One Martini backbone bead per residue (centre of mass of N, CA, C, O) as a GRO file, in nm:
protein
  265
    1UNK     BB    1 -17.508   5.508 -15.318
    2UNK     BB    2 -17.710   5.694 -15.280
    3UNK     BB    3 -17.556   5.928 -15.234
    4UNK     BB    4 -17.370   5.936 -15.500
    5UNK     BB    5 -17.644   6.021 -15.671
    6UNK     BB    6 -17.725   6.262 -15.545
    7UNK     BB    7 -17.516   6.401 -15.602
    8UNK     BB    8 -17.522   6.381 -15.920
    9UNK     BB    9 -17.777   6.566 -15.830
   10UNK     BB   10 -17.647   6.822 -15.772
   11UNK     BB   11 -17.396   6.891 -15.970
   12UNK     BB   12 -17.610   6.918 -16.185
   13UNK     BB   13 -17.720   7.173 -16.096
   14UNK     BB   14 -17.513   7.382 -16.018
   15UNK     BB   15 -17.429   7.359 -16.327
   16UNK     BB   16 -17.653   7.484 -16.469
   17UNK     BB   17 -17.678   7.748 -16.300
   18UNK     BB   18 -17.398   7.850 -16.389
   19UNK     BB   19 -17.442   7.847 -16.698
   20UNK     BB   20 -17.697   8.078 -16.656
   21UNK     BB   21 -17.481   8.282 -16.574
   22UNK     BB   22 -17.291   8.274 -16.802
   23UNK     BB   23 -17.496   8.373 -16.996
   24UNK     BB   24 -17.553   8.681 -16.856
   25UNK     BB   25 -17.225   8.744 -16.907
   26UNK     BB   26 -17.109   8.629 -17.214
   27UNK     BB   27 -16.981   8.382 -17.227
   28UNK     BB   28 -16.813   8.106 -17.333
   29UNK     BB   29 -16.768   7.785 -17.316
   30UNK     BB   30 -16.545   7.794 -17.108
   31UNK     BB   31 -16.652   7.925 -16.925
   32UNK     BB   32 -16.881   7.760 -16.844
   33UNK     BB   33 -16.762   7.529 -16.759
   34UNK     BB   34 -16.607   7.659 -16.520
   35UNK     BB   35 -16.823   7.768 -16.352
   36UNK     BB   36 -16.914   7.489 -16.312
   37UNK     BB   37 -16.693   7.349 -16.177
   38UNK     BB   38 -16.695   7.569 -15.932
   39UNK     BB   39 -16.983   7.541 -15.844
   40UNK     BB   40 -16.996   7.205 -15.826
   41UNK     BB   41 -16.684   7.203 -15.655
   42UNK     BB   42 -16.597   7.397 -15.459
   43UNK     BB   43 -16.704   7.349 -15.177
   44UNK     BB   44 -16.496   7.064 -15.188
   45UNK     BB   45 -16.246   7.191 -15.219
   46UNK     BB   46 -16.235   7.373 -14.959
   47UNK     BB   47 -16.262   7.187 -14.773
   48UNK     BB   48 -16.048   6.991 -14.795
   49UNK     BB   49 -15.836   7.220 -14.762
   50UNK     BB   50 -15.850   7.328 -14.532
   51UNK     BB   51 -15.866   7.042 -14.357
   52UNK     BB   52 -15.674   6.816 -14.539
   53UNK     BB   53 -15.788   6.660 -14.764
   54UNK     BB   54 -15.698   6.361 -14.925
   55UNK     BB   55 -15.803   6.346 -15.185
   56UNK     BB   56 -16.006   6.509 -15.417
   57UNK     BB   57 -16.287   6.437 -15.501
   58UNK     BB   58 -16.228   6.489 -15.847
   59UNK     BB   59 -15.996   6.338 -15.834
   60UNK     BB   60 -16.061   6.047 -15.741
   61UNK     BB   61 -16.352   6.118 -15.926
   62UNK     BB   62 -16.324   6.265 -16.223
   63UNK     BB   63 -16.613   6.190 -16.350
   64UNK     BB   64 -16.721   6.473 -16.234
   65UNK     BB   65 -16.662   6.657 -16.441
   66UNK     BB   66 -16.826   6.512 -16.685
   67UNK     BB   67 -17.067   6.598 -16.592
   68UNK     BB   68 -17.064   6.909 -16.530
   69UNK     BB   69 -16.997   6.989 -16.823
   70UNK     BB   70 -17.264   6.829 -16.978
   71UNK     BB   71 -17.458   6.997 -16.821
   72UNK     BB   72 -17.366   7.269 -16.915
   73UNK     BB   73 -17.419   7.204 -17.222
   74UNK     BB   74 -17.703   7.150 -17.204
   75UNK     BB   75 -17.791   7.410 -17.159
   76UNK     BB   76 -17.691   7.556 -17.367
   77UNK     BB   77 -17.880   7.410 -17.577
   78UNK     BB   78 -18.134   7.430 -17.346
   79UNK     BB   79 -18.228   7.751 -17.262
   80UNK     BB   80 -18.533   7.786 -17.385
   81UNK     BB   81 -18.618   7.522 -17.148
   82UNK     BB   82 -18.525   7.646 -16.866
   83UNK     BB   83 -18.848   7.792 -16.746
   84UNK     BB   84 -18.981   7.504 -16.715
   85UNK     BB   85 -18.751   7.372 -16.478
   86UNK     BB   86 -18.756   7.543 -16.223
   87UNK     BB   87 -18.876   7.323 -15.998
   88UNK     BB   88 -18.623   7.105 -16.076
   89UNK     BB   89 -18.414   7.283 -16.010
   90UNK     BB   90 -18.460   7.352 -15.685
   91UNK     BB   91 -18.521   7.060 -15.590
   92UNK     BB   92 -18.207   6.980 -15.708
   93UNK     BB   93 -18.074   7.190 -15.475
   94UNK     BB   94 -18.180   7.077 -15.246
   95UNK     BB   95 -18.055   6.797 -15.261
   96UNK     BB   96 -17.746   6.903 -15.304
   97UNK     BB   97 -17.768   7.066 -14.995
   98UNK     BB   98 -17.810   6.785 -14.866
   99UNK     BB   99 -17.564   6.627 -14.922
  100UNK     BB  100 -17.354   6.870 -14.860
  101UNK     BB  101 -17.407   6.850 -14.577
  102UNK     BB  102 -17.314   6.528 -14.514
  103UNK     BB  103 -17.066   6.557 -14.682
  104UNK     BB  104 -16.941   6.711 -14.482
  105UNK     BB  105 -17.002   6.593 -14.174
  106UNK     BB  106 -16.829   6.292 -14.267
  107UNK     BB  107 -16.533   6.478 -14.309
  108UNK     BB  108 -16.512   6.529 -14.030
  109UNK     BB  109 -16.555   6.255 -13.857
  110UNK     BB  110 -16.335   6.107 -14.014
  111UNK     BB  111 -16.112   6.358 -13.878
  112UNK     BB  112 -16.215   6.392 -13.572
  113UNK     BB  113 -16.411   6.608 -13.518
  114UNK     BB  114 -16.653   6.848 -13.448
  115UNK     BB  115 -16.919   7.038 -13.421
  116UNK     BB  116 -16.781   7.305 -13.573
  117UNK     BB  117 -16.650   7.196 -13.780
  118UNK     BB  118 -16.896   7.036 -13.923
  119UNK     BB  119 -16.996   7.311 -14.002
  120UNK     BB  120 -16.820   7.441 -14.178
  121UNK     BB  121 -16.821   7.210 -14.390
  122UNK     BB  122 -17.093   7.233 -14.460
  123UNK     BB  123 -17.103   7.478 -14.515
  124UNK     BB  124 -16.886   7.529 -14.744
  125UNK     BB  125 -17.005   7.294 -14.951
  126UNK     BB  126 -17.309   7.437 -14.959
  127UNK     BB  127 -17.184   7.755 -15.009
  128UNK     BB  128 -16.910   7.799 -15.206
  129UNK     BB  129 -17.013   7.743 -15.512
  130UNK     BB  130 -17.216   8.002 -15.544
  131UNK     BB  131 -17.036   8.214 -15.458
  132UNK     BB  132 -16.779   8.162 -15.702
  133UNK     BB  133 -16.999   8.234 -15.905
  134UNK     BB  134 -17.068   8.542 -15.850
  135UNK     BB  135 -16.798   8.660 -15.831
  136UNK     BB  136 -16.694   8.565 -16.131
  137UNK     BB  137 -16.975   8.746 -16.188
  138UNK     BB  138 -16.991   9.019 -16.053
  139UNK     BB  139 -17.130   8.953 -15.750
  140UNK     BB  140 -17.339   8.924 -15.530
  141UNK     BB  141 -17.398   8.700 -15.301
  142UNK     BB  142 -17.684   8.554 -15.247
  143UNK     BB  143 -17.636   8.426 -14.947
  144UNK     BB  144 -17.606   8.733 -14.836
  145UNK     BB  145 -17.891   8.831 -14.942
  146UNK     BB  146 -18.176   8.598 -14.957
  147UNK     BB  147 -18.094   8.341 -14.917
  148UNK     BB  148 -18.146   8.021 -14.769
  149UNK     BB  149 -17.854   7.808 -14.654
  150UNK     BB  150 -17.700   7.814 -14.368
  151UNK     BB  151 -17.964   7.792 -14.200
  152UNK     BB  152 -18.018   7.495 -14.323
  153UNK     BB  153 -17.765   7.387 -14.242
  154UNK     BB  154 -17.767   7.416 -13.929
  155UNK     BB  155 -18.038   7.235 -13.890
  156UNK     BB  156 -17.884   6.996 -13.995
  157UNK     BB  157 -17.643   6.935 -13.804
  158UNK     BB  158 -17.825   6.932 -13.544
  159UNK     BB  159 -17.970   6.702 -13.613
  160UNK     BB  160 -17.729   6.517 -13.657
  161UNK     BB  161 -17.646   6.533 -13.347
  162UNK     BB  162 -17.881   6.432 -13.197
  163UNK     BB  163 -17.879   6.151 -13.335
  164UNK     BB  164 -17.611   6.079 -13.200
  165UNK     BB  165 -17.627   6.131 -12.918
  166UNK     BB  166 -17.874   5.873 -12.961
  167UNK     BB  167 -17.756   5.653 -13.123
  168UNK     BB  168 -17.836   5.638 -13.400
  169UNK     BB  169 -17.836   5.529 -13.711
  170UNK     BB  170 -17.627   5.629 -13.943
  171UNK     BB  171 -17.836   5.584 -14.198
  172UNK     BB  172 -18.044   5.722 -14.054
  173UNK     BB  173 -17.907   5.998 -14.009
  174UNK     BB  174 -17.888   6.034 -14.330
  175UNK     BB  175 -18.206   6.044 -14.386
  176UNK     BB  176 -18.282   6.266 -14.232
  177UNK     BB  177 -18.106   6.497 -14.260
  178UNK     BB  178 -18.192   6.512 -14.561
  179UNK     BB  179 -18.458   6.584 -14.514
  180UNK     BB  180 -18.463   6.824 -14.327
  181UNK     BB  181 -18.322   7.011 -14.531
  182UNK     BB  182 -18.497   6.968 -14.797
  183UNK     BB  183 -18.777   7.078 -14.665
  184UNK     BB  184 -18.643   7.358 -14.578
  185UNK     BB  185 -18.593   7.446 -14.842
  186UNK     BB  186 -18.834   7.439 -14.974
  187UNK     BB  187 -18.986   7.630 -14.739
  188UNK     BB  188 -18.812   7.846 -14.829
  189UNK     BB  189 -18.892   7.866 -15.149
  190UNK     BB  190 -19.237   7.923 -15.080
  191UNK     BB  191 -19.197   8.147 -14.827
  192UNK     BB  192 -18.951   8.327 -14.832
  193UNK     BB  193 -18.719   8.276 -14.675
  194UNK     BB  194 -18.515   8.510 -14.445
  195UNK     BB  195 -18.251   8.678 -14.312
  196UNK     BB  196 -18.219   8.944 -14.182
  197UNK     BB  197 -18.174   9.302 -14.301
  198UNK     BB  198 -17.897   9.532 -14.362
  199UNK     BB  199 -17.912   9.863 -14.318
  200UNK     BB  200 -17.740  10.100 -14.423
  201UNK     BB  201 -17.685  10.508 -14.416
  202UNK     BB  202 -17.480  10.739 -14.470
  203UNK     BB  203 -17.432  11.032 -14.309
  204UNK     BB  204 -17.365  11.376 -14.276
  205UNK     BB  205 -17.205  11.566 -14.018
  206UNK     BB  206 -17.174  11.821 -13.840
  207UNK     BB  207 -17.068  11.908 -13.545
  208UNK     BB  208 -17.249  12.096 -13.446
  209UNK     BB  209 -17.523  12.002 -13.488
  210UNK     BB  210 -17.465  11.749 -13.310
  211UNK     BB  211 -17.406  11.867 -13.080
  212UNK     BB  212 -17.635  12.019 -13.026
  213UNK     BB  213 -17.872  11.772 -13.022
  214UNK     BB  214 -17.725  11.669 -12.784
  215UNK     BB  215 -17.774  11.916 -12.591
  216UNK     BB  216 -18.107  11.871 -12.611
  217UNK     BB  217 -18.238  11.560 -12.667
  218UNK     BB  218 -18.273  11.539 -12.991
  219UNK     BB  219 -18.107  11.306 -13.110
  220UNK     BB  220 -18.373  11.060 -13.199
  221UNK     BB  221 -18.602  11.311 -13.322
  222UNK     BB  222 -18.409  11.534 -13.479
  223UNK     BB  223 -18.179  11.381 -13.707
  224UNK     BB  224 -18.040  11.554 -13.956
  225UNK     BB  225 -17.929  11.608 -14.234
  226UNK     BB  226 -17.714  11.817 -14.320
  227UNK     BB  227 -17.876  11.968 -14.564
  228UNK     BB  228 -18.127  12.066 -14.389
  229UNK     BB  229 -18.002  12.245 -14.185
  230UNK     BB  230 -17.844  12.416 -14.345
  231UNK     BB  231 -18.119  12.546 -14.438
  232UNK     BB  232 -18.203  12.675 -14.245
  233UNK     BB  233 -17.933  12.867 -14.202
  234UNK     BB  234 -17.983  12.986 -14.475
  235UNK     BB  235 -18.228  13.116 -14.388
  236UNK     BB  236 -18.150  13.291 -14.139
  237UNK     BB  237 -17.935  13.449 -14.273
  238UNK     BB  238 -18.106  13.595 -14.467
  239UNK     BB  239 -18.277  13.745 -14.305
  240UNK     BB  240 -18.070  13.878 -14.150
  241UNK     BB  241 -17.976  14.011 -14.383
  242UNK     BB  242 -18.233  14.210 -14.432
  243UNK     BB  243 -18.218  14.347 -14.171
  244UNK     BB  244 -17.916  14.461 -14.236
  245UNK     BB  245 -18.018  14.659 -14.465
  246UNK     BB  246 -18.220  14.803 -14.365
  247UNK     BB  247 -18.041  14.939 -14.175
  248UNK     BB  248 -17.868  15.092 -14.346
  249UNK     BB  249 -18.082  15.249 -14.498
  250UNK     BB  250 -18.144  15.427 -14.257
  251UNK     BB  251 -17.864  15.523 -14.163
  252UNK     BB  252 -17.841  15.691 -14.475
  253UNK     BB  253 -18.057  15.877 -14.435
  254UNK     BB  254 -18.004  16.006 -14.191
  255UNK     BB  255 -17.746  16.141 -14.282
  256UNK     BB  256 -17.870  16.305 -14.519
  257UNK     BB  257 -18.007  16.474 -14.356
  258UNK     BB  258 -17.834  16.562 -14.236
  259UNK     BB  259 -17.640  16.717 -14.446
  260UNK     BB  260 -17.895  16.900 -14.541
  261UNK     BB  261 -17.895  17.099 -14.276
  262UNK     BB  262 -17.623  17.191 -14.286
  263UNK     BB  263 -17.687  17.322 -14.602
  264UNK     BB  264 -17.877  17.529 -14.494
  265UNK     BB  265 -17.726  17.645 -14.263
   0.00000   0.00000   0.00000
């Protein structure tokens, strides 16, 4: 009974989420509610389709659609007030991939699996319905760029496997691991916590730029875009023409003076 509330405070929270990316959007009111569905329902439909878990949860349960249209409606008609009640929404955001997790990690155990399969359950349920809605959205997924969700699944799975290897009894570790996940989640929401970002930058190399550097032991202190060498290059160029001119200018003058001696001659 717990879970079941919790569940569905969970994925009112997502439905409404995702109504508020609808709107930045500029969705019709059918695109909000497909957005919230897909986005509180869907990291449960992909994992049961994985796993081959069915009937389908929304299936088995229908009236959580109806829960998530209405959220996604009240959303779209108080949309000027949901400023105020971001702590609300975080909070219950937090309690959702709390649920989503224990939820995940259920239905693996169910099937038989183990502590790997239970975490990509977990994982799957907590955070592929974020990823639905951005992608939806033609964003790239928060996920993936500097929200905490994953490794918060990570440490929610392995808490709950340590207490199940000690035989905890499983109330108790469903109510331990939720409060785990959702403090987690918290506490990375307040700290801004996130996990490193890989940053590349592809630059264009000359290959013999490349090879000279290689060639000096100066390839990690002064590996230059290749920009910059051209300019040097084009640099060293000029000079090379101007003093080529000024030879030519001298070597002229020679022959006309031979010339003029020849015609005095």
């Amino acid at each position: 009974m717990l879970l079941t509330v919790l569940f569905v405070i969970g994925i009112t929270a997502e439905a409404m989420t995702a109504a508020l990316a609808a709107g930045r959007e500029r969705m019709d009111l059918f695109g909000v509610i497909m957005l919230a569905e897909v986005t509180a329902l869907g990291g449960g439909t992909v994992r049961d389709v994985v796993l081959g878990h069915y009937p389908l949860t929304w299936v088995k349960t229908p009236e959580y659609l109806i829960v998530v249209a209405v959220a996604a409606l009240l959303t779209v008609f108080a949309s000027k007030l949901m400023a105020y009640f971001r702590m609300i929404f975080l909070t219950a955001d937090a309690v959702g991939l709390a649920v989503f997790t224990v939820v995940g990690i259920n239905v693996a155990l169910e099937m038989g699996y183990g502590f790997i399969i239970a975490l990509v359950a977990a994982t799957i349920t907590g955070v592929f319905g974020g990823i639905l809605r951005d992608v939806f959205s033609n964003r790239v997924p928060l996920v993936f760029r500097k929200e905490l969700y994953a490794a918060v699944v990570l440490i929610g799975v392995i808490g709950y496997w340590i207490m199940r290897y000690f035989d905890v009894p499983r109330d108790v570790n469903t109510i331990v691991t939720l409060l785990i996940v959702f403090i987690v989640r918290m506490l990375a929401v307040k700290f801004e916590w996130s996990l490193p970002v890989f940053v590349y930058q592809e630059h264009n190399y000359e290959r013999s730029d490349v090879t000279k550097l290689w060639r000096s032991g100066s390839w990690f202190s002064d590996l230059r875009p290749v920009r910059k060498l051209r300019k040097r290059r084009k640099k060293k160029n000029d000079t090379e023409s101007t003093g080529d001119a000024g030879d030519d200018n001298d070597a002229g003058t020679g022959d006309a003076g031979t010339g003029d001696a020849g015609d005095a001659d």
